[in-house]
Amino acid sequence: MSTPMSAPRLPWPTAAEPLPLASLRPVLDRLSSLATRHGEDVQMIPGAALAETEVAADPPPALEQLTDELGGVRLRELPLLTLQIEERTDVGPYTLLGEPTSFYPLYETPDAAVILTLDEHGAPGAVYGIGEDLALQLAAPDLPTYLDRFTDALERTLTALAERGPAAEDSADARTDAAEQFMDEHLFAALLGMRELADMPQAAPCSAEQVADAAEVAGALAIWDLRGAALGTRVDLMDTDTPGDPLALHVRFGADGLVVTLQDG
């Protein structure tokens, strides 16, 4: 049974500076252009400052400037990017994650998710995909890079849909199915464990001595350092040799989300 975490509002850290909208303006303009040119297939969800009704979501304060302008992106009514999460859960793809204030979902299905990591001050860091087997795949070292990667995949998907012809001449269900398959091909398959393991770079556990800041790995049962790792690098949490029940462990993110540790309890 899922555990709702939206009421009362989460105790988000507030020390981090908001992610400046200027750093995201180019990708937001690209998304807006795609929505204008392909309005029959893609919709931009208005942000909290632009919505006609009050938004019940509880995003991290560091994303305030972004979430005021953009609430998310839908493709054929499929939610591909969600910045307004109204209810959080600690099961499914989130089973091994730590405190709800240490990450924020950007995309989710019952068995998989894409999350943005947040440090103890609330500053956003790396982005990971989580597959059905609870493994992590590095999606991007930061949110702007992930949004660029997402927009690239969306543009390729919309180009492929345009090659099918106008939406009015296509079956709605068939077009939606095709859109989902194209987005999987161009983005989500690489992030959610949908490809052969042999095709995915694997991160090997490292020792505490290999991490410069000992505080990042204090109490860790296993450590992975993904600083400089290739996008798509996989951290297989469940295949780690640790004592006890692996489902009793939890993940902690350090070094801007790029040092991953498994912690006990």
Coordinates of N, CA and C in Angstrom, one line a residue, residues 34 38 40-41 75 152-167 170 174-175 178-183 185-186:
L34 N 7.9 23.5 -30.0 CA 7.3 22.2 -30.4 C 5.8 22.1 -30.1
H38 N 3.2 21.4 -33.1 CA 2.6 20.1 -33.0 C 1.5 20.0 -32.0
E40 N -1.5 19.3 -32.0 CA -2.4 18.2 -31.9 C -1.9 17.0 -31.2
D41 N -0.6 17.0 -31.0 CA 0.1 15.9 -30.3 C 0.7 16.2 -28.9
L75 N 2.2 14.2 -24.0 CA 2.2 13.8 -25.4 C 1.0 12.8 -25.6
D152 N 15.1 16.7 -26.9 CA 15.6 16.1 -28.1 C 14.8 14.9 -28.5
A153 N 14.5 14.0 -27.5 CA 13.7 12.8 -27.7 C 12.3 13.2 -28.2
L154 N 11.7 14.2 -27.5 CA 10.4 14.6 -27.9 C 10.3 15.1 -29.3
E155 N 11.3 15.9 -29.7 CA 11.4 16.4 -31.1 C 11.5 15.2 -32.1
R156 N 12.3 14.2 -31.8 CA 12.4 13.1 -32.7 C 11.1 12.3 -32.8
T157 N 10.4 12.2 -31.7 CA 9.2 11.5 -31.6 C 8.1 12.3 -32.4
L158 N 8.1 13.6 -32.3 CA 7.1 14.4 -33.1 C 7.4 14.3 -34.6
T159 N 8.6 14.3 -34.9 CA 9.0 14.1 -36.3 C 8.5 12.8 -36.9
A160 N 8.7 11.7 -36.1 CA 8.2 10.4 -36.5 C 6.7 10.4 -36.6
L161 N 6.0 11.0 -35.7 CA 4.5 11.1 -35.7 C 4.1 11.9 -37.0
A162 N 4.8 12.9 -37.3 CA 4.4 13.7 -38.5 C 4.5 12.9 -39.7
E163 N 5.5 12.0 -39.8 CA 5.7 11.1 -40.9 C 4.5 10.1 -41.1
R164 N 3.7 9.9 -40.0 CA 2.5 9.1 -40.1 C 1.4 9.8 -40.8
G165 N 1.5 11.2 -40.8 CA 0.4 12.0 -41.4 C -0.3 12.8 -40.3
P166 N -1.2 13.6 -40.7 CA -2.0 14.4 -39.7 C -2.7 13.6 -38.7
A167 N -2.8 14.1 -37.4 CA -3.5 13.3 -36.4 C -4.9 13.0 -36.8
D170 N -5.3 9.7 -38.5 CA -4.7 8.5 -37.8 C -5.7 8.1 -36.7
A174 N -4.0 4.3 -32.0 CA -2.8 3.9 -32.7 C -1.7 4.9 -32.6
R175 N -2.1 6.2 -32.7 CA -1.2 7.3 -32.7 C -0.6 7.4 -31.3
A178 N 1.9 4.7 -30.8 CA 3.1 5.0 -31.6 C 3.9 6.0 -30.9
A179 N 3.3 7.0 -30.3 CA 4.0 8.1 -29.6 C 4.7 7.5 -28.4
E180 N 4.1 6.6 -27.7 CA 4.7 6.0 -26.5 C 5.9 5.1 -26.9
Q181 N 5.8 4.4 -28.0 CA 6.9 3.6 -28.5 C 8.1 4.4 -29.0
F182 N 7.8 5.5 -29.6 CA 8.9 6.4 -30.1 C 9.6 7.0 -28.9
M183 N 8.9 7.5 -27.8 CA 9.5 8.0 -26.7 C 10.4 7.0 -25.9
E185 N 11.8 4.5 -27.4 CA 13.0 4.2 -28.2 C 14.0 5.4 -28.1
H186 N 13.5 6.6 -28.0 CA 14.5 7.7 -28.0 C 14.9 8.2 -26.6

